[in-house]
PDB file of C-alpha atoms and ligand atoms in Angstrom:
ATOM      1  CA  MET A   1      -0.500 -39.520 -11.073  1.00 54.00           C
ATOM      2  CA  CYS A   2      -4.263 -39.727 -11.424  1.00 69.00           C
ATOM      3  CA  ASN A   3      -5.265 -36.510  -9.723  1.00 85.00           C
ATOM      4  CA  VAL A   4      -3.049 -33.458  -9.922  1.00 89.00           C
ATOM      5  CA  THR A   5      -3.371 -29.718  -9.543  1.00 93.00           C
ATOM      6  CA  ARG A   6      -1.411 -27.402 -11.804  1.00 94.00           C
ATOM      7  CA  PHE A   7      -0.098 -24.198 -10.295  1.00 94.00           C
ATOM      8  CA  SER A   8       2.448 -21.594 -11.268  1.00 95.00           C
ATOM      9  CA  VAL A   9       5.239 -20.362  -9.051  1.00 94.00           C
ATOM     10  CA  SER A  10       7.572 -17.373  -9.380  1.00 96.00           C
ATOM     11  CA  VAL A  11      11.187 -17.708  -8.272  1.00 96.00           C
ATOM     12  CA  GLU A  12      14.532 -16.165  -9.232  1.00 97.00           C
ATOM     13  CA  PRO A  13      15.957 -17.792 -12.408  1.00 97.00           C
ATOM     14  CA  ALA A  14      19.233 -18.690 -10.659  1.00 97.00           C
ATOM     15  CA  LEU A  15      17.335 -20.520  -7.921  1.00 97.00           C
ATOM     16  CA  LEU A  16      15.356 -22.530 -10.472  1.00 97.00           C
ATOM     17  CA  ASP A  17      18.519 -23.320 -12.479  1.00 97.00           C
ATOM     18  CA  ALA A  18      20.278 -24.585  -9.353  1.00 97.00           C
ATOM     19  CA  PHE A  19      17.219 -26.660  -8.378  1.00 97.00           C
ATOM     20  CA  ASP A  20      16.937 -28.186 -11.868  1.00 97.00           C
ATOM     21  CA  ARG A  21      20.659 -29.038 -11.998  1.00 97.00           C
ATOM     22  CA  ARG A  22      20.558 -30.649  -8.553  1.00 97.00           C
ATOM     23  CA  THR A  23      17.365 -32.642  -9.123  1.00 97.00           C
ATOM     24  CA  GLN A  24      18.493 -33.834 -12.587  1.00 96.00           C
ATOM     25  CA  ARG A  25      21.780 -35.027 -11.071  1.00 97.00           C
ATOM     26  CA  ALA A  26      19.742 -36.831  -8.400  1.00 96.00           C
ATOM     27  CA  GLY A  27      17.789 -38.649 -11.113  1.00 97.00           C
ATOM     28  CA  TYR A  28      14.477 -36.786 -11.192  1.00 96.00           C
ATOM     29  CA  LYS A  29      12.921 -36.989 -14.646  1.00 93.00           C
ATOM     30  CA  ASN A  30      10.757 -33.914 -14.265  1.00 93.00           C
ATOM     31  CA  ARG A  31      10.392 -30.834 -12.103  1.00 95.00           C
ATOM     32  CA  SER A  32       6.905 -31.773 -10.852  1.00 94.00           C
ATOM     33  CA  GLN A  33       8.181 -34.999  -9.298  1.00 94.00           C
ATOM     34  CA  ALA A  34      11.078 -33.181  -7.620  1.00 96.00           C
ATOM     35  CA  ILE A  35       8.867 -30.399  -6.253  1.00 96.00           C
ATOM     36  CA  GLY A  36       6.363 -32.987  -4.953  1.00 93.00           C
ATOM     37  CA  ASP A  37       9.141 -34.665  -2.955  1.00 93.00           C
ATOM     38  CA  VAL A  38      10.348 -31.315  -1.609  1.00 95.00           C
ATOM     39  CA  LEU A  39       6.798 -30.495  -0.451  1.00 94.00           C
ATOM     40  CA  ARG A  40       6.426 -33.906   1.247  1.00 92.00           C
ATOM     41  CA  ALA A  41       9.802 -33.536   2.982  1.00 92.00           C
ATOM     42  CA  TYR A  42       8.689 -30.148   4.304  1.00 92.00           C
ATOM     43  CA  LEU A  43       5.414 -31.607   5.603  1.00 91.00           C
ATOM     44  CA  VAL A  44       7.135 -34.632   7.200  1.00 90.00           C
ATOM     45  CA  ASP A  45       9.550 -32.250   8.969  1.00 89.00           C
ATOM     46  CA  ALA A  46       6.557 -30.242  10.168  1.00 89.00           C
ATOM     47  CA  GLN A  47       5.048 -33.380  11.745  1.00 87.00           C
ATOM     48  CA  TRP A  48       8.108 -33.565  14.021  1.00 89.00           C
ATOM     49  CA  GLU A  49       7.452 -30.024  15.309  1.00 90.00           C
ATOM     50  CA  ASP A  50       4.364 -31.263  17.195  1.00 88.00           C
ATOM     51  CA  GLY A  51       5.816 -33.571  19.833  1.00 89.00           C
ATOM     52  CA  ALA A  52       2.597 -35.611  20.138  1.00 90.00           C
ATOM     53  CA  THR A  53       2.483 -36.656  16.464  1.00 90.00           C
ATOM     54  CA  PRO A  54       3.149 -40.367  15.740  1.00 91.00           C
ATOM     55  CA  VAL A  55       6.357 -40.646  13.723  1.00 92.00           C
ATOM     56  CA  VAL A  56       9.019 -43.174  12.871  1.00 94.00           C
ATOM     57  CA  GLY A  57      12.755 -42.726  12.851  1.00 94.00           C
ATOM     58  CA  THR A  58      15.990 -44.621  12.489  1.00 96.00           C
ATOM     59  CA  VAL A  59      18.801 -44.169  14.957  1.00 96.00           C
ATOM     60  CA  THR A  60      22.182 -45.157  13.519  1.00 97.00           C
ATOM     61  CA  ILE A  61      25.045 -45.549  15.948  1.00 96.00           C
ATOM     62  CA  VAL A  62      28.651 -46.709  15.856  1.00 96.00           C
ATOM     63  CA  TYR A  63      30.123 -47.963  19.090  1.00 94.00           C
ATOM     64  CA  ASP A  64      33.123 -49.882  20.359  1.00 91.00           C
ATOM     65  CA  HIS A  65      31.941 -53.217  21.685  1.00 87.00           C
ATOM     66  CA  HIS A  66      35.111 -53.452  23.810  1.00 84.00           C
ATOM     67  CA  SER A  67      33.950 -50.348  25.645  1.00 79.00           C
ATOM     68  CA  ARG A  68      32.891 -51.470  29.101  1.00 73.00           C
ATOM     69  CA  ASP A  69      29.201 -52.469  29.358  1.00 81.00           C
ATOM     70  CA  VAL A  70      28.166 -50.388  26.356  1.00 83.00           C
ATOM     71  CA  ALA A  71      26.264 -53.199  24.584  1.00 82.00           C
ATOM     72  CA  ARG A  72      24.381 -54.105  27.765  1.00 84.00           C
ATOM     73  CA  ARG A  73      23.530 -50.457  28.443  1.00 84.00           C
ATOM     74  CA  LEU A  74      22.258 -49.974  24.886  1.00 84.00           C
ATOM     75  CA  THR A  75      20.054 -53.060  25.212  1.00 84.00           C
ATOM     76  CA  GLU A  76      18.631 -51.834  28.526  1.00 86.00           C
ATOM     77  CA  LEU A  77      17.848 -48.453  26.999  1.00 85.00           C
ATOM     78  CA  GLN A  78      16.006 -50.134  24.142  1.00 83.00           C
ATOM     79  CA  HIS A  79      13.967 -52.349  26.470  1.00 86.00           C
ATOM     80  CA  GLY A  80      13.092 -49.584  28.887  1.00 83.00           C
ATOM     81  CA  HIS A  81      11.839 -46.833  26.641  1.00 76.00           C
ATOM     82  CA  ASP A  82       8.388 -45.425  25.851  1.00 73.00           C
ATOM     83  CA  ALA A  83       9.179 -45.368  22.162  1.00 75.00           C
ATOM     84  CA  ALA A  84       8.689 -48.768  20.538  1.00 88.00           C
ATOM     85  CA  ILE A  85      11.657 -50.414  18.898  1.00 88.00           C
ATOM     86  CA  ALA A  86      10.413 -51.982  15.665  1.00 87.00           C
ATOM     87  CA  CYS A  87      13.679 -53.745  14.869  1.00 90.00           C
ATOM     88  CA  THR A  88      17.421 -53.495  15.165  1.00 91.00           C
ATOM     89  CA  THR A  89      20.134 -54.376  12.676  1.00 95.00           C
ATOM     90  CA  HIS A  90      23.663 -54.994  13.819  1.00 94.00           C
ATOM     91  CA  VAL A  91      26.774 -55.020  11.643  1.00 96.00           C
ATOM     92  CA  HIS A  92      30.257 -55.902  12.903  1.00 95.00           C
ATOM     93  CA  LEU A  93      32.127 -53.094  11.143  1.00 95.00           C
ATOM     94  CA  THR A  94      35.695 -53.648  12.236  1.00 96.00           C
ATOM     95  CA  HIS A  95      37.569 -55.565  14.938  1.00 94.00           C
ATOM     96  CA  SER A  96      36.239 -53.154  17.549  1.00 93.00           C
ATOM     97  CA  ASP A  97      33.441 -51.066  15.999  1.00 94.00           C
ATOM     98  CA  CYS A  98      29.830 -52.153  15.680  1.00 94.00           C
ATOM     99  CA  LEU A  99      27.159 -50.348  13.685  1.00 96.00           C
ATOM    100  CA  GLU A 100      23.555 -50.563  14.810  1.00 95.00           C
ATOM    101  CA  VAL A 101      20.439 -49.223  13.094  1.00 96.00           C
ATOM    102  CA  ILE A 102      17.418 -49.027  15.371  1.00 94.00           C
ATOM    103  CA  VAL A 103      13.959 -48.419  13.878  1.00 95.00           C
ATOM    104  CA  VAL A 104      11.834 -46.545  16.418  1.00 93.00           C
ATOM    105  CA  ARG A 105       8.137 -45.655  16.457  1.00 93.00           C
ATOM    106  CA  GLY A 106       6.362 -43.374  18.874  1.00 92.00           C
ATOM    107  CA  THR A 107       5.447 -39.755  19.311  1.00 92.00           C
ATOM    108  CA  ALA A 108       7.990 -37.252  18.015  1.00 93.00           C
ATOM    109  CA  ASP A 109       8.954 -36.408  21.614  1.00 93.00           C
ATOM    110  CA  GLU A 110       9.425 -40.085  22.570  1.00 92.00           C
ATOM    111  CA  VAL A 111      11.518 -40.911  19.514  1.00 93.00           C
ATOM    112  CA  GLN A 112      13.670 -37.784  19.959  1.00 94.00           C
ATOM    113  CA  ALA A 113      14.206 -38.544  23.656  1.00 93.00           C
ATOM    114  CA  PHE A 114      15.182 -42.131  22.875  1.00 92.00           C
ATOM    115  CA  ALA A 115      17.610 -40.996  20.154  1.00 94.00           C
ATOM    116  CA  ASP A 116      19.196 -38.415  22.460  1.00 94.00           C
ATOM    117  CA  GLN A 117      19.753 -41.013  25.183  1.00 92.00           C
ATOM    118  CA  ILE A 118      21.214 -43.604  22.834  1.00 92.00           C
ATOM    119  CA  ILE A 119      23.484 -41.180  20.963  1.00 94.00           C
ATOM    120  CA  SER A 120      24.800 -39.570  24.150  1.00 93.00           C
ATOM    121  CA  SER A 121      25.554 -42.933  25.805  1.00 90.00           C
ATOM    122  CA  PRO A 122      29.172 -43.431  26.825  1.00 89.00           C
ATOM    123  CA  GLY A 123      30.924 -45.624  24.270  1.00 90.00           C
ATOM    124  CA  VAL A 124      28.782 -44.435  21.342  1.00 93.00           C
ATOM    125  CA  LYS A 125      31.242 -42.764  18.969  1.00 94.00           C
ATOM    126  CA  HIS A 126      28.819 -41.472  16.376  1.00 95.00           C
ATOM    127  CA  GLY A 127      25.073 -41.313  16.056  1.00 97.00           C
ATOM    128  CA  ARG A 128      22.336 -39.789  13.937  1.00 97.00           C
ATOM    129  CA  LEU A 129      18.561 -39.746  14.044  1.00 97.00           C
ATOM    130  CA  VAL A 130      16.794 -39.758  10.678  1.00 96.00           C
ATOM    131  CA  CYS A 131      13.275 -38.418  11.094  1.00 91.00           C
ATOM    132  CA  THR A 132      10.494 -39.619   8.849  1.00 91.00           C
ATOM    133  CA  ALA A 133       6.765 -40.314   9.093  1.00 85.00           C
ATOM    134  CA  ALA A 134       3.954 -42.056   7.298  1.00 81.00           C
ATOM    135  CA  THR A 135       2.895 -39.999   4.291  1.00 76.00           C
ATOM    136  CA  GLU A 136      -0.804 -40.876   4.083  1.00 73.00           C
ATOM    137  CA  GLY A 137      -2.498 -37.802   2.791  1.00 67.00           C
ATOM    138  CA  LEU A 138       0.753 -36.691   1.146  1.00 66.00           C
ATOM    139  CA  HIS A 139       0.204 -38.748  -2.009  1.00 56.00           C
ATOM    140  CA  GLU A 140       2.600 -38.992  -4.890  1.00 52.00           C
TER     141      GLU A 140
HETATM  142 NI1   NI B 201      29.283 -56.160  16.446  1.00 51.86          NI
END
């Protein structure tokens, strides 16, 4: 850290104790580092509130590849969407289940719409969108 601002914050002692216990368990070496990450997470989440903001997300799905046409439908969805698919990783989980992680870039609205369509597709058993964004201007 080359350029930092010191500030003081007032919170209930129990809240700070719980935060310190949790962040120490997670591996943070000091409170400043943990609070910096909390602030960045808050600001990244805020970027998703404005649908026009460029963001990036990962859509993780589990589907049964025996399920009729599901793989073809998922491929068509990926080819035909406004959001740009950066890459896809496929893992053959079990005899029937496949896991796919799709990295998607676009505006927050485009990425959310793509994730909704993929996750709600017939044959998709489980899906989650993880929302993130570039953090330029949110330096460590
Ligand atoms: Ni597979």
